[in-house]
Short mmCIF file of C-alpha atoms in Angstrom, two decimals:
data_model
loop_
_atom_site.label_atom_id
_atom_site.label_comp_id
_atom_site.label_asym_id
_atom_site.label_seq_id
_atom_site.Cartn_x
_atom_site.Cartn_y
_atom_site.Cartn_z
CA ASP Z 15 -1.11 25.50 -33.53
CA GLY Z 16 -3.50 24.03 -36.09
CA GLY Z 17 -5.18 26.18 -38.65
CA ILE Z 18 -5.27 27.68 -42.09
CA THR Z 19 -3.08 30.61 -43.07
CA GLN Z 20 -3.07 33.03 -45.96
CA SER Z 21 -0.41 35.45 -47.00
CA PRO Z 22 -0.02 38.27 -47.46
CA LYS Z 23 -2.85 40.06 -45.65
CA TYR Z 24 -2.78 43.00 -48.08
CA LEU Z 25 -1.50 42.90 -51.65
CA PHE Z 26 -1.17 45.70 -54.16
CA ARG Z 27 -0.51 45.16 -57.86
CA LYS Z 28 -0.55 47.05 -61.07
CA GLU Z 29 -3.01 46.13 -63.78
CA GLY Z 30 -1.64 43.54 -66.20
CA GLN Z 31 0.42 41.67 -63.61
CA ASN Z 32 -0.26 38.15 -62.44
CA VAL Z 33 -0.28 37.65 -58.69
CA THR Z 34 -0.27 34.50 -56.55
CA LEU Z 35 -2.05 34.23 -53.20
CA SER Z 36 -0.82 31.68 -50.71
CA CYS Z 37 -2.97 29.28 -48.68
CA GLU Z 38 -1.60 26.66 -46.29
CA GLN Z 39 -3.38 24.36 -43.84
CA ASN Z 40 -2.13 21.91 -41.22
CA LEU Z 41 -5.53 20.45 -40.38
CA ASN Z 42 -4.96 17.36 -42.53
CA HIS Z 43 -8.00 18.28 -44.59
CA ASP Z 44 -8.44 16.77 -48.02
CA ALA Z 45 -10.66 19.50 -49.47
CA MET Z 46 -9.65 23.11 -50.07
CA TYR Z 47 -11.50 26.06 -51.57
CA TRP Z 48 -11.00 29.59 -52.84
CA TYR Z 49 -13.74 32.20 -52.50
CA ARG Z 50 -13.98 35.77 -53.63
CA GLN Z 51 -15.90 38.36 -51.60
CA ASP Z 52 -16.71 41.85 -52.88
CA PRO Z 53 -17.72 44.64 -50.47
CA GLY Z 54 -21.13 43.97 -48.93
CA GLN Z 55 -21.51 40.76 -50.89
CA GLY Z 56 -21.54 37.04 -50.24
CA LEU Z 57 -19.04 34.27 -50.94
CA ARG Z 58 -18.46 33.20 -54.53
CA LEU Z 59 -16.59 29.97 -55.23
CA ILE Z 60 -13.60 30.28 -57.56
CA TYR Z 61 -11.97 26.83 -57.42
CA TYR Z 62 -12.05 23.81 -55.17
CA SER Z 63 -9.99 20.68 -54.74
CA GLN Z 64 -10.88 17.41 -53.07
CA ILE Z 65 -7.53 15.71 -53.49
CA VAL Z 66 -3.94 16.39 -54.46
CA ASN Z 67 -3.40 16.99 -58.18
CA ASP Z 68 -7.11 17.44 -58.81
CA PHE Z 69 -9.23 20.57 -58.75
CA GLN Z 70 -12.51 21.81 -60.18
CA LYS Z 71 -13.80 25.16 -61.40
CA GLY Z 72 -16.32 26.94 -59.25
CA ASP Z 73 -18.83 29.57 -60.30
CA ILE Z 74 -16.34 32.33 -61.23
CA ALA Z 75 -13.13 30.58 -62.36
CA GLU Z 76 -12.43 32.76 -65.40
CA GLY Z 77 -9.19 34.70 -64.99
CA TYR Z 78 -7.94 32.53 -62.12
CA SER Z 79 -5.78 29.42 -61.88
CA VAL Z 80 -4.81 27.06 -59.06
CA SER Z 81 -2.55 24.12 -58.31
CA ARG Z 82 -2.68 21.39 -55.68
CA GLU Z 83 0.73 19.74 -55.59
CA LYS Z 84 0.66 19.14 -51.83
CA LYS Z 85 -2.22 18.34 -49.49
CA GLU Z 86 -1.35 21.33 -47.31
CA SER Z 87 -1.14 23.96 -50.02
CA PHE Z 88 -3.59 25.44 -52.53
CA PRO Z 89 -2.20 28.64 -54.12
CA LEU Z 90 -4.41 30.87 -56.27
CA THR Z 91 -3.06 32.90 -59.20
CA VAL Z 92 -5.03 35.93 -60.28
CA THR Z 93 -4.11 36.47 -63.91
CA SER Z 94 -4.21 39.61 -65.99
CA ALA Z 95 -7.27 38.13 -67.72
CA GLN Z 96 -9.39 38.74 -64.62
CA LYS Z 97 -11.32 41.92 -65.40
CA ASN Z 98 -12.01 43.13 -61.85
CA PRO Z 99 -9.49 41.45 -59.53
CA THR Z 100 -9.77 43.88 -56.61
CA ALA Z 101 -11.54 41.91 -53.86
CA PHE Z 102 -11.17 40.05 -50.57
CA TYR Z 103 -9.99 36.48 -51.20
CA LEU Z 104 -10.74 33.73 -48.69
CA CYS Z 105 -9.26 30.26 -48.63
CA ALA Z 106 -10.99 27.44 -46.75
CA SER Z 107 -10.49 23.77 -46.03
CA SER Z 108 -12.64 20.90 -44.84
CA MET Z 109 -12.80 17.17 -44.50
CA SER Z 110 -14.33 15.46 -47.53
CA GLY Z 111 -16.57 12.49 -48.11
CA SER Z 112 -20.28 12.09 -47.63
CA GLY Z 113 -22.11 13.90 -44.87
CA GLY Z 114 -21.16 17.55 -45.20
CA TYR Z 115 -18.48 19.24 -43.14
CA GLU Z 116 -17.55 22.56 -41.58
CA GLN Z 117 -15.31 24.73 -43.71
CA TYR Z 118 -12.50 26.46 -41.86
CA PHE Z 119 -11.47 29.80 -43.29
CA GLY Z 120 -8.14 31.55 -43.44
CA PRO Z 121 -7.86 35.24 -42.47
CA GLY Z 122 -8.11 36.36 -46.09
CA THR Z 123 -6.01 38.41 -48.51
CA ARG Z 124 -7.22 41.81 -49.59
CA LEU Z 125 -6.04 42.39 -53.17
CA THR Z 126 -6.03 45.82 -54.72
CA VAL Z 127 -5.19 46.22 -58.41
CA THR Z 128 -4.73 49.70 -59.85
CA GLY J 3 -29.14 24.28 -60.14
CA GLU J 4 -28.64 24.15 -56.42
CA ASN J 5 -29.28 27.35 -54.55
CA VAL J 6 -29.90 28.74 -51.08
CA GLU J 7 -32.09 31.80 -50.53
CA GLN J 8 -31.58 33.85 -47.38
CA HIS J 9 -33.86 36.51 -45.87
CA PRO J 10 -33.83 39.25 -44.86
CA SER J 11 -30.75 40.89 -46.37
CA THR J 12 -30.66 43.38 -43.50
CA LEU J 13 -32.18 43.02 -40.04
CA SER J 14 -32.21 45.72 -37.39
CA VAL J 15 -33.31 44.81 -33.86
CA GLN J 16 -33.26 46.49 -30.48
CA GLU J 17 -30.65 45.22 -28.06
CA GLY J 18 -32.20 42.50 -25.92
CA ASP J 19 -34.77 41.50 -28.54
CA SER J 20 -34.66 38.33 -30.63
CA ALA J 21 -33.49 38.03 -34.24
CA VAL J 22 -34.54 35.40 -36.77
CA ILE J 23 -32.89 34.74 -40.13
CA LYS J 24 -34.40 32.29 -42.60
CA CYS J 25 -32.98 30.19 -45.42
CA THR J 26 -34.54 27.97 -48.04
CA TYR J 27 -32.61 25.35 -49.99
CA SER J 28 -33.44 23.64 -53.26
CA ASP J 29 -31.64 20.29 -53.13
CA SER J 30 -33.50 17.60 -51.20
CA ALA J 31 -30.19 15.66 -50.92
CA SER J 32 -28.64 18.39 -48.72
CA ASN J 33 -28.00 17.01 -45.25
CA TYR J 34 -25.74 19.52 -43.47
CA PHE J 35 -26.68 23.13 -42.66
CA PRO J 36 -24.11 25.42 -41.04
CA TRP J 37 -24.42 29.05 -40.01
CA TYR J 38 -21.44 31.39 -40.13
CA LYS J 39 -20.84 34.80 -38.61
CA GLN J 40 -18.55 37.29 -40.31
CA GLU J 41 -17.47 40.45 -38.54
CA LEU J 42 -16.29 43.39 -40.60
CA GLY J 43 -12.99 42.63 -42.33
CA LYS J 44 -12.69 39.21 -40.70
CA ARG J 45 -13.07 35.61 -41.81
CA PRO J 46 -16.43 33.77 -41.57
CA GLN J 47 -16.61 31.54 -38.49
CA LEU J 48 -19.01 28.72 -37.75
CA ILE J 49 -21.46 29.51 -34.94
CA ILE J 50 -23.82 26.55 -35.14
CA ASP J 51 -24.71 23.74 -37.52
CA ILE J 52 -27.38 21.07 -37.85
CA ARG J 53 -27.72 17.79 -39.70
CA SER J 54 -30.80 16.52 -41.45
CA ASN J 55 -31.60 13.90 -38.82
CA VAL J 56 -32.17 16.62 -36.21
CA GLY J 57 -34.96 19.20 -36.09
CA GLU J 58 -33.48 21.70 -33.65
CA LYS J 59 -30.19 22.49 -31.97
CA LYS J 60 -29.38 25.08 -29.30
CA ASP J 61 -26.19 26.61 -27.99
CA GLN J 62 -26.80 29.21 -25.31
CA ARG J 63 -28.49 32.19 -27.01
CA ILE J 64 -28.31 30.66 -30.49
CA ALA J 65 -30.60 28.03 -31.98
CA VAL J 66 -31.17 26.56 -35.41
CA THR J 67 -34.34 24.84 -36.60
CA LEU J 68 -34.70 22.65 -39.68
CA ASN J 69 -37.84 21.72 -41.59
CA LYS J 70 -36.82 19.09 -44.13
CA THR J 71 -40.26 18.80 -45.67
CA ALA J 72 -40.42 22.52 -46.45
CA LYS J 73 -36.65 22.67 -47.13
CA HIS J 74 -36.00 25.60 -44.89
CA PHE J 75 -33.93 26.30 -41.80
CA SER J 76 -33.67 29.28 -39.50
CA LEU J 77 -31.23 30.90 -37.10
CA HIS J 78 -32.63 32.31 -33.86
CA ILE J 79 -30.62 34.63 -31.63
CA THR J 80 -32.21 35.58 -28.32
CA GLU J 81 -31.31 38.45 -25.96
CA THR J 82 -29.26 40.14 -28.67
CA GLN J 83 -26.13 42.04 -27.67
CA PRO J 84 -24.01 44.64 -29.50
CA GLU J 85 -21.39 41.99 -30.30
CA ASP J 86 -23.99 40.09 -32.31
CA SER J 87 -23.78 42.81 -34.97
CA ALA J 88 -22.25 41.11 -38.03
CA VAL J 89 -23.13 39.45 -41.32
CA TYR J 90 -24.58 35.97 -41.00
CA PHE J 91 -24.41 33.38 -43.79
CA CYS J 92 -26.36 30.17 -44.04
CA ALA J 93 -25.24 27.25 -46.21
CA ALA J 94 -26.39 23.81 -47.28
CA SER J 95 -24.27 20.84 -48.30
CA SER J 96 -24.33 20.10 -52.01
CA GLY J 97 -26.20 16.98 -53.07
CA ASP J 98 -23.76 16.56 -55.96
CA SER J 99 -20.62 16.55 -53.83
CA ASN J 100 -21.31 16.45 -50.10
CA TYR J 101 -18.17 18.28 -49.04
CA GLN J 102 -19.15 21.44 -50.96
CA LEU J 103 -21.39 24.07 -49.43
CA ILE J 104 -23.96 26.19 -51.26
CA TRP J 105 -24.06 29.62 -49.63
CA GLY J 106 -26.85 32.08 -48.93
CA ALA J 107 -26.28 35.73 -49.80
CA GLY J 108 -25.93 36.86 -46.19
CA THR J 109 -27.89 38.90 -43.64
CA LYS J 110 -26.48 42.04 -42.08
CA LEU J 111 -27.66 42.08 -38.46
CA ILE J 112 -27.65 45.46 -36.74
CA ILE J 113 -28.20 45.64 -32.99
CA LYS J 114 -29.54 49.04 -31.94
CA PRO J 115 -28.57 50.22 -28.44
#
């Protein structure tokens, strides 16, 4: 069963704690992405990666960190430096190279920080 | 910088009528234009896409048109049904790195019974 998975579905943390969100794909995609979505809002790019051991900051990278040690995995850490971490986090993957490609999304993780 | 503008932000139509959502992009190097549907609390899913060498594409009740000269593209949904109620996002491939997408802000489509 090919696809992209995220865990957990819901996550609750206290303010001041770091938390890591998991994202795994078995689509053999080179590119992976993390987006943040606030209620009633659009998709904002946090980080993206085109290849293992390389990643780039998106539009709202402050307070977040990522790693890409394996092609299949792209975990996101929400650090205590992120001022408003409560949001819906979506991971996506796609082929890369010229031409533009569909992004496949995971089911998302809803993070609540109190 | 690159951006995609999407209008309207909310669209309410009577069931059975047609709905049209429009997007304008800034980067003339964009060559891939997908449309995604996101139901409440769910992930965005691709419903139709078009490449720059094509002017129109249809899939049953859904169609997308592209005007490269004017740099705009539109989603057309005919014979709307209650299950079409959702948020729709347009996107355009980035001219800087083709695998990235630049996203519109979304349109909330409401189908009135």
